[in-house]
PDB file of C-alpha atoms in Angstrom:
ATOM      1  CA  UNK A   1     106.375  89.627  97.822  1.00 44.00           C
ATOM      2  CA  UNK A   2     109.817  90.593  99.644  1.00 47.00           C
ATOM      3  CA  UNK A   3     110.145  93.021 101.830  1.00 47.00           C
ATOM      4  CA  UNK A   4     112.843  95.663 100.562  1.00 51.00           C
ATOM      5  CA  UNK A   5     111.194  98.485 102.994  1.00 56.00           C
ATOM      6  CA  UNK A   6     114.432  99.176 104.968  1.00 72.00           C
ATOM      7  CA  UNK A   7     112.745 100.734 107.381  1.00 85.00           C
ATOM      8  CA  UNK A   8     111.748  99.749 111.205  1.00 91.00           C
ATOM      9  CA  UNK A   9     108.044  99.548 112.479  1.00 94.00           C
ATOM     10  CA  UNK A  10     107.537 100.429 115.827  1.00 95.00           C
ATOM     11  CA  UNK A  11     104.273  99.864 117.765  1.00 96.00           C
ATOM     12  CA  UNK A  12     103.901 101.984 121.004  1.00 97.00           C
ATOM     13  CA  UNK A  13     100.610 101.764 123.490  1.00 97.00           C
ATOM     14  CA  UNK A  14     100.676 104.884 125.471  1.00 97.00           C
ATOM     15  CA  UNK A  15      98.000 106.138 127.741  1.00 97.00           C
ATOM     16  CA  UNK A  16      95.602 108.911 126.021  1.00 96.00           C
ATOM     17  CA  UNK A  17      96.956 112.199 127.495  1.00 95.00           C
ATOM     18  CA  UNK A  18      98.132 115.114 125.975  1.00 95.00           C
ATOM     19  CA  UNK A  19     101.945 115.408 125.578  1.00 95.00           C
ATOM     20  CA  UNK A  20     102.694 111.952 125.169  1.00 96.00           C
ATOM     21  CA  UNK A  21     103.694 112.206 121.743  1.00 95.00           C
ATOM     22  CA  UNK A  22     105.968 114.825 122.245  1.00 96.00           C
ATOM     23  CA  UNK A  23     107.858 112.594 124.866  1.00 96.00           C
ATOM     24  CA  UNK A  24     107.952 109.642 122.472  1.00 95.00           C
ATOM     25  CA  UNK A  25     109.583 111.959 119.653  1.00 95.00           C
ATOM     26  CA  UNK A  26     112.114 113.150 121.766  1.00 95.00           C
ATOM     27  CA  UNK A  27     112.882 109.675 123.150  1.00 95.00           C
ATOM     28  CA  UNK A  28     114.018 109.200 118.905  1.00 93.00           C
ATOM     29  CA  UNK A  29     115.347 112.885 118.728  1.00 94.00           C
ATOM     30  CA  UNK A  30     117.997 112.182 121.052  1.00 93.00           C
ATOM     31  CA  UNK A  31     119.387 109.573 119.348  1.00 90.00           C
ATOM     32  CA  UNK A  32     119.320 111.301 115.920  1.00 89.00           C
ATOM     33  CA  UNK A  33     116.659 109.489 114.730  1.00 89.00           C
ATOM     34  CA  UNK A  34     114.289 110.726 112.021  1.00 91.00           C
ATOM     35  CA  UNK A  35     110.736 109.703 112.113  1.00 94.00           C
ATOM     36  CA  UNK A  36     109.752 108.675 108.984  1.00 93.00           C
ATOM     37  CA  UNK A  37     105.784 108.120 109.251  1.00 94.00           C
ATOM     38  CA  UNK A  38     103.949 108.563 112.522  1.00 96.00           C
ATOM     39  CA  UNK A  39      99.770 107.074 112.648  1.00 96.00           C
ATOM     40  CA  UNK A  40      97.853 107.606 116.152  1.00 96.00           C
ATOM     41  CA  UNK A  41      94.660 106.689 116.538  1.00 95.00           C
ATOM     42  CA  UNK A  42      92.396 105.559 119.452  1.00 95.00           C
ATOM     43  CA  UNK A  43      92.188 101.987 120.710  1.00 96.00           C
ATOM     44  CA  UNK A  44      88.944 100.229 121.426  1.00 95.00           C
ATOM     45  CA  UNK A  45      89.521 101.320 125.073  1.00 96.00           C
ATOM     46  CA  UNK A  46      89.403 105.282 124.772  1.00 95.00           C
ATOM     47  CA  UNK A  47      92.004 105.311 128.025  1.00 97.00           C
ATOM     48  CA  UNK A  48      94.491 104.580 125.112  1.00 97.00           C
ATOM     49  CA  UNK A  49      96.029 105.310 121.821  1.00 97.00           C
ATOM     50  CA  UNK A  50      98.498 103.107 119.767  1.00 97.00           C
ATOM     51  CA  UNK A  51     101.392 104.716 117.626  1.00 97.00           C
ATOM     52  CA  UNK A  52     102.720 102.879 114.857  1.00 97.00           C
ATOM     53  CA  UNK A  53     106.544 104.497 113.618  1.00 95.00           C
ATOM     54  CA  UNK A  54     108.447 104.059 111.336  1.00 94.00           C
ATOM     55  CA  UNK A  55     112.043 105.277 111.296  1.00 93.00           C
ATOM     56  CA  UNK A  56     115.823 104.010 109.466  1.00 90.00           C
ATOM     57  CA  UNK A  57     118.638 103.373 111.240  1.00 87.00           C
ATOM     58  CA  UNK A  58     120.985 101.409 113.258  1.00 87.00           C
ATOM     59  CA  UNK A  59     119.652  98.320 115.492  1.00 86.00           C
ATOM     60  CA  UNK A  60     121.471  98.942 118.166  1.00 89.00           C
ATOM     61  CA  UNK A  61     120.522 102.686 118.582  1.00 89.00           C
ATOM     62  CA  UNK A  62     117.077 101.349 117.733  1.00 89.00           C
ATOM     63  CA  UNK A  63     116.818  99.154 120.447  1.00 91.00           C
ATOM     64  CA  UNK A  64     117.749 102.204 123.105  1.00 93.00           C
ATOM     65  CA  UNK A  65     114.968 104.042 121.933  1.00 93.00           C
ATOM     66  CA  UNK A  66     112.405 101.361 122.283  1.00 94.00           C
ATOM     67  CA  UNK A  67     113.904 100.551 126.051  1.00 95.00           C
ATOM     68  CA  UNK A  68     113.951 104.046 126.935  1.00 94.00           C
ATOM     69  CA  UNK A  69     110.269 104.960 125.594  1.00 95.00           C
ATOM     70  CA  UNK A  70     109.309 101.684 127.070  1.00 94.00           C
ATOM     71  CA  UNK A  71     110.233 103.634 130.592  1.00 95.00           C
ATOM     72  CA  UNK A  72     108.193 106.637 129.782  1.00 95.00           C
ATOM     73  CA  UNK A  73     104.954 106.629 132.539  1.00 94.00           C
ATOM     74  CA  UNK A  74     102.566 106.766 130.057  1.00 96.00           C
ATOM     75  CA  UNK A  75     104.381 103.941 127.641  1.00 97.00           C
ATOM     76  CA  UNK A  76     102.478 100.662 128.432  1.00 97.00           C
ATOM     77  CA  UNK A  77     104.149  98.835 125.753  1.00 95.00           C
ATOM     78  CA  UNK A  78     106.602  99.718 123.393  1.00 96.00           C
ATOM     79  CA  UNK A  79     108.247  96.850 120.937  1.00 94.00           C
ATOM     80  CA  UNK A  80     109.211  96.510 117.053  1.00 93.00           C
ATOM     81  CA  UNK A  81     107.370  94.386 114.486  1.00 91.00           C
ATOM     82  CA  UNK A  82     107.829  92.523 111.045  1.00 86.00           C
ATOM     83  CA  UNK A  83     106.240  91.440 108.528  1.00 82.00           C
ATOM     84  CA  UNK A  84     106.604  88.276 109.254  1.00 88.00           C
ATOM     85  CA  UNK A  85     104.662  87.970 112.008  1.00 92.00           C
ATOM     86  CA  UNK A  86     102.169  91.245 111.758  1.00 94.00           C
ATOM     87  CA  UNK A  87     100.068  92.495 108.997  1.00 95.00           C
ATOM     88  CA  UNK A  88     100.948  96.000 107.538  1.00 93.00           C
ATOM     89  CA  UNK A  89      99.398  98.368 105.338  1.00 95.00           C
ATOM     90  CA  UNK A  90      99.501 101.808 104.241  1.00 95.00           C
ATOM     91  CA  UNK A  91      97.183 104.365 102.322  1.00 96.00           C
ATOM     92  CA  UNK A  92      97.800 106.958  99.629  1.00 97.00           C
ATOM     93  CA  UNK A  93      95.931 108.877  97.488  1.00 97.00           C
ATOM     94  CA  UNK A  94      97.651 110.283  94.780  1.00 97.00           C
ATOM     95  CA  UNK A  95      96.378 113.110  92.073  1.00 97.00           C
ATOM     96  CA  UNK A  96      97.237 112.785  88.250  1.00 96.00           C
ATOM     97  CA  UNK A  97      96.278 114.892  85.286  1.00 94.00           C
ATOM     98  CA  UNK A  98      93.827 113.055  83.482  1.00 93.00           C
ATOM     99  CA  UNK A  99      94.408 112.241  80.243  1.00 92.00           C
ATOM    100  CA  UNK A 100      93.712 108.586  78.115  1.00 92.00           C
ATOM    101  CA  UNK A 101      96.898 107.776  78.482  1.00 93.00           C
ATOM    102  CA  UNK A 102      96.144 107.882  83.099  1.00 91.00           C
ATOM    103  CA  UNK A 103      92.628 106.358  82.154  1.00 89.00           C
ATOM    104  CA  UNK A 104      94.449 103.431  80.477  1.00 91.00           C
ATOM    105  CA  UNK A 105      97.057 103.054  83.293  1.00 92.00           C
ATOM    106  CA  UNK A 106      94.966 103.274  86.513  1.00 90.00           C
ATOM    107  CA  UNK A 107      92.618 100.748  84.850  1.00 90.00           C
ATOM    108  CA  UNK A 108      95.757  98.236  84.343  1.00 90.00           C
ATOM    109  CA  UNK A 109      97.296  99.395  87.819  1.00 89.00           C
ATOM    110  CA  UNK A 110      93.586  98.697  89.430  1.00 86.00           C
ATOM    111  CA  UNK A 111      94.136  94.980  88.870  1.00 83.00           C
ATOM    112  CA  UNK A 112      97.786  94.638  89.825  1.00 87.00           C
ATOM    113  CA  UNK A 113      97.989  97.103  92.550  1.00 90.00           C
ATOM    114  CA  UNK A 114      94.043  97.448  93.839  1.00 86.00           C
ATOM    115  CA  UNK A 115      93.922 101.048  93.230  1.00 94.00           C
ATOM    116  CA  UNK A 116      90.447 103.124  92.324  1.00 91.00           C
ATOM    117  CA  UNK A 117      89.784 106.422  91.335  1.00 92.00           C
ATOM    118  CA  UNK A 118      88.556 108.035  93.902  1.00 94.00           C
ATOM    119  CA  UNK A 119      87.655 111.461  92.581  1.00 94.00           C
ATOM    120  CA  UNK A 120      87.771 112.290  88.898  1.00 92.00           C
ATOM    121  CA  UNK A 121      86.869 115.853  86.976  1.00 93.00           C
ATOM    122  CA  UNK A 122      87.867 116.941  83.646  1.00 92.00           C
ATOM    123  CA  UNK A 123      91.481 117.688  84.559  1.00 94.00           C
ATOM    124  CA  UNK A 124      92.259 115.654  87.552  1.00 96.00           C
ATOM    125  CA  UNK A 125      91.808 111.925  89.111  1.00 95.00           C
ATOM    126  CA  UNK A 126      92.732 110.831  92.280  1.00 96.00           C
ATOM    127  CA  UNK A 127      93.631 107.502  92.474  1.00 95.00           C
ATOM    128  CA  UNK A 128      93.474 105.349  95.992  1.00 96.00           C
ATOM    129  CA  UNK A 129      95.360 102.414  96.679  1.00 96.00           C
ATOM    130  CA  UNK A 130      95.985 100.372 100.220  1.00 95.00           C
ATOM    131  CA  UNK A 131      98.794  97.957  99.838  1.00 94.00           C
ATOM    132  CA  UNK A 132     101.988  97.480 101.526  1.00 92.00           C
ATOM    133  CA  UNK A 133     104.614 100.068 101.385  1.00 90.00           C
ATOM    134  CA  UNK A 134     106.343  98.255  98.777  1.00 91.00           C
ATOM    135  CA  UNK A 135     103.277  97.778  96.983  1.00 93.00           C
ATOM    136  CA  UNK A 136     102.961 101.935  96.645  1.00 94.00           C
ATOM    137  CA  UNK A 137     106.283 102.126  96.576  1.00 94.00           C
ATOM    138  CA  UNK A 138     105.726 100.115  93.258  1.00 94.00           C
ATOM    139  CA  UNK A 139     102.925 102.160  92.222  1.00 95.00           C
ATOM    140  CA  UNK A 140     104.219 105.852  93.043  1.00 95.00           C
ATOM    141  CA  UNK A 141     107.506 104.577  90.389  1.00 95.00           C
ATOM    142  CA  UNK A 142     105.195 104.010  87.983  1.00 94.00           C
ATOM    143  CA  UNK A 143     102.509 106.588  88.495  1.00 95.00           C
ATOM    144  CA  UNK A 144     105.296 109.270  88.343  1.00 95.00           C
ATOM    145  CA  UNK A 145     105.924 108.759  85.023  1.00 94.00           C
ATOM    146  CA  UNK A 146     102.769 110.246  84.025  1.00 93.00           C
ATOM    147  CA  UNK A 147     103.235 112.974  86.119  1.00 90.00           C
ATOM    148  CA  UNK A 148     102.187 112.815  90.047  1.00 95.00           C
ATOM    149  CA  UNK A 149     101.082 116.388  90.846  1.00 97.00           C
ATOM    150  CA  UNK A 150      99.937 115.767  94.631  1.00 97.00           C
ATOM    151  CA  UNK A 151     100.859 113.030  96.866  1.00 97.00           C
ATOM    152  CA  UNK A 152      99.605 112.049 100.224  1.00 97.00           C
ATOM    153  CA  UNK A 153     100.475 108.544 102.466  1.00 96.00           C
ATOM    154  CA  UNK A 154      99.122 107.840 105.459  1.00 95.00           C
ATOM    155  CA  UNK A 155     102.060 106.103 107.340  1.00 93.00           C
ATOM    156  CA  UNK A 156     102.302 101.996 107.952  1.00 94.00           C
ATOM    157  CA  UNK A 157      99.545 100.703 110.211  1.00 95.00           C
ATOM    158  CA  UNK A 158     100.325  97.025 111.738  1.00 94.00           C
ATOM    159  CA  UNK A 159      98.699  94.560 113.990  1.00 95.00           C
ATOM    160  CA  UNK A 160     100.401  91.684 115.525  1.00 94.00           C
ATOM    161  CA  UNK A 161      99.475  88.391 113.724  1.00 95.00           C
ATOM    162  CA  UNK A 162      97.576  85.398 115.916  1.00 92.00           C
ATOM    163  CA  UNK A 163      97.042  85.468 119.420  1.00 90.00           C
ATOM    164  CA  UNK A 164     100.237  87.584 120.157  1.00 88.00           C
ATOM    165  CA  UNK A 165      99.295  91.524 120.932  1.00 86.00           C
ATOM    166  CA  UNK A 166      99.829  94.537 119.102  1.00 87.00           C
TER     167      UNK A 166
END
């Protein structure tokens, strides 16, 4: 599937301490960047956390930002990945009115797009899928023309593919 995600992934290992993602976002508010999705989460060692970004913009200014949060104390690695050569993925759950008409299309969508219903009551289902962004990309389009009323993405996670580190 090509990519057509214009977006940039950035992986950051930082020491688990309190304030360090507010020094990472300013690193990107400086430079007028926008964050676009943010996931932290613990690493196997508790002494750290890794941040996977995403944000648009220009490469060069990009670059900056990953130098100069790269120089942050608590910043033991900071670097941008592809798809290329990482594995991505993304979660969203998204709530539709029920109806035969949703019934029919998250049962077609479940083969093409690995989505499941989650939760479903006599007015509402919410549907699950984990996919690349353009995968739910794909899906929200089409799910929106039965009427999305609640949305919710987690933000890309990645890991580095082969022996190379996250």
């Amino acid at each position: 599937m090509k990519n057509t995600d214009p977006s940039h992934t950035i992986s950051v290992l930082v020491a688990n301490k309190p304030g360090v993602l507010v020094r990472i976002a300013l690193v990107f508010a400086r430079r007028g960047y926008n964050i676009d999705s943010l996931v932290v989460s613990p690493t196997v060692n508790p002494k750290y956390s890794r941040m996977t970004l995403t944000a648009r913009g220009n490469l060069e200014t990009l670059d900056q930002i990953i130098k100069n949060a790269g120089k942050l104390v608590d910043v033991i690695h900071c670097g941008e990945h592809d798809m290329a050569h990482s594995v991505e993925k993304e979660l969203s759950l998204v709530k539709l009115k029920a109806s035969p008409a949703v019934k029919a299309f998250v049962t077609k969508a479940a083969r093409k797009f690995h989505v499941k219903i989650d939760d479903s009551s006599e007015k509402y289902y919410i549907i699950e899928q984990t996919g690349t962004t353009a995968q739910l990309n794909e899906f929200e389009a089409m799910a929106k023309k039965y009427g999305v009323v609640e949305m919710v993405r987690t933000g890309k996670i990645l890991m580095a593919k082969g022996k190379k580190e996250t």
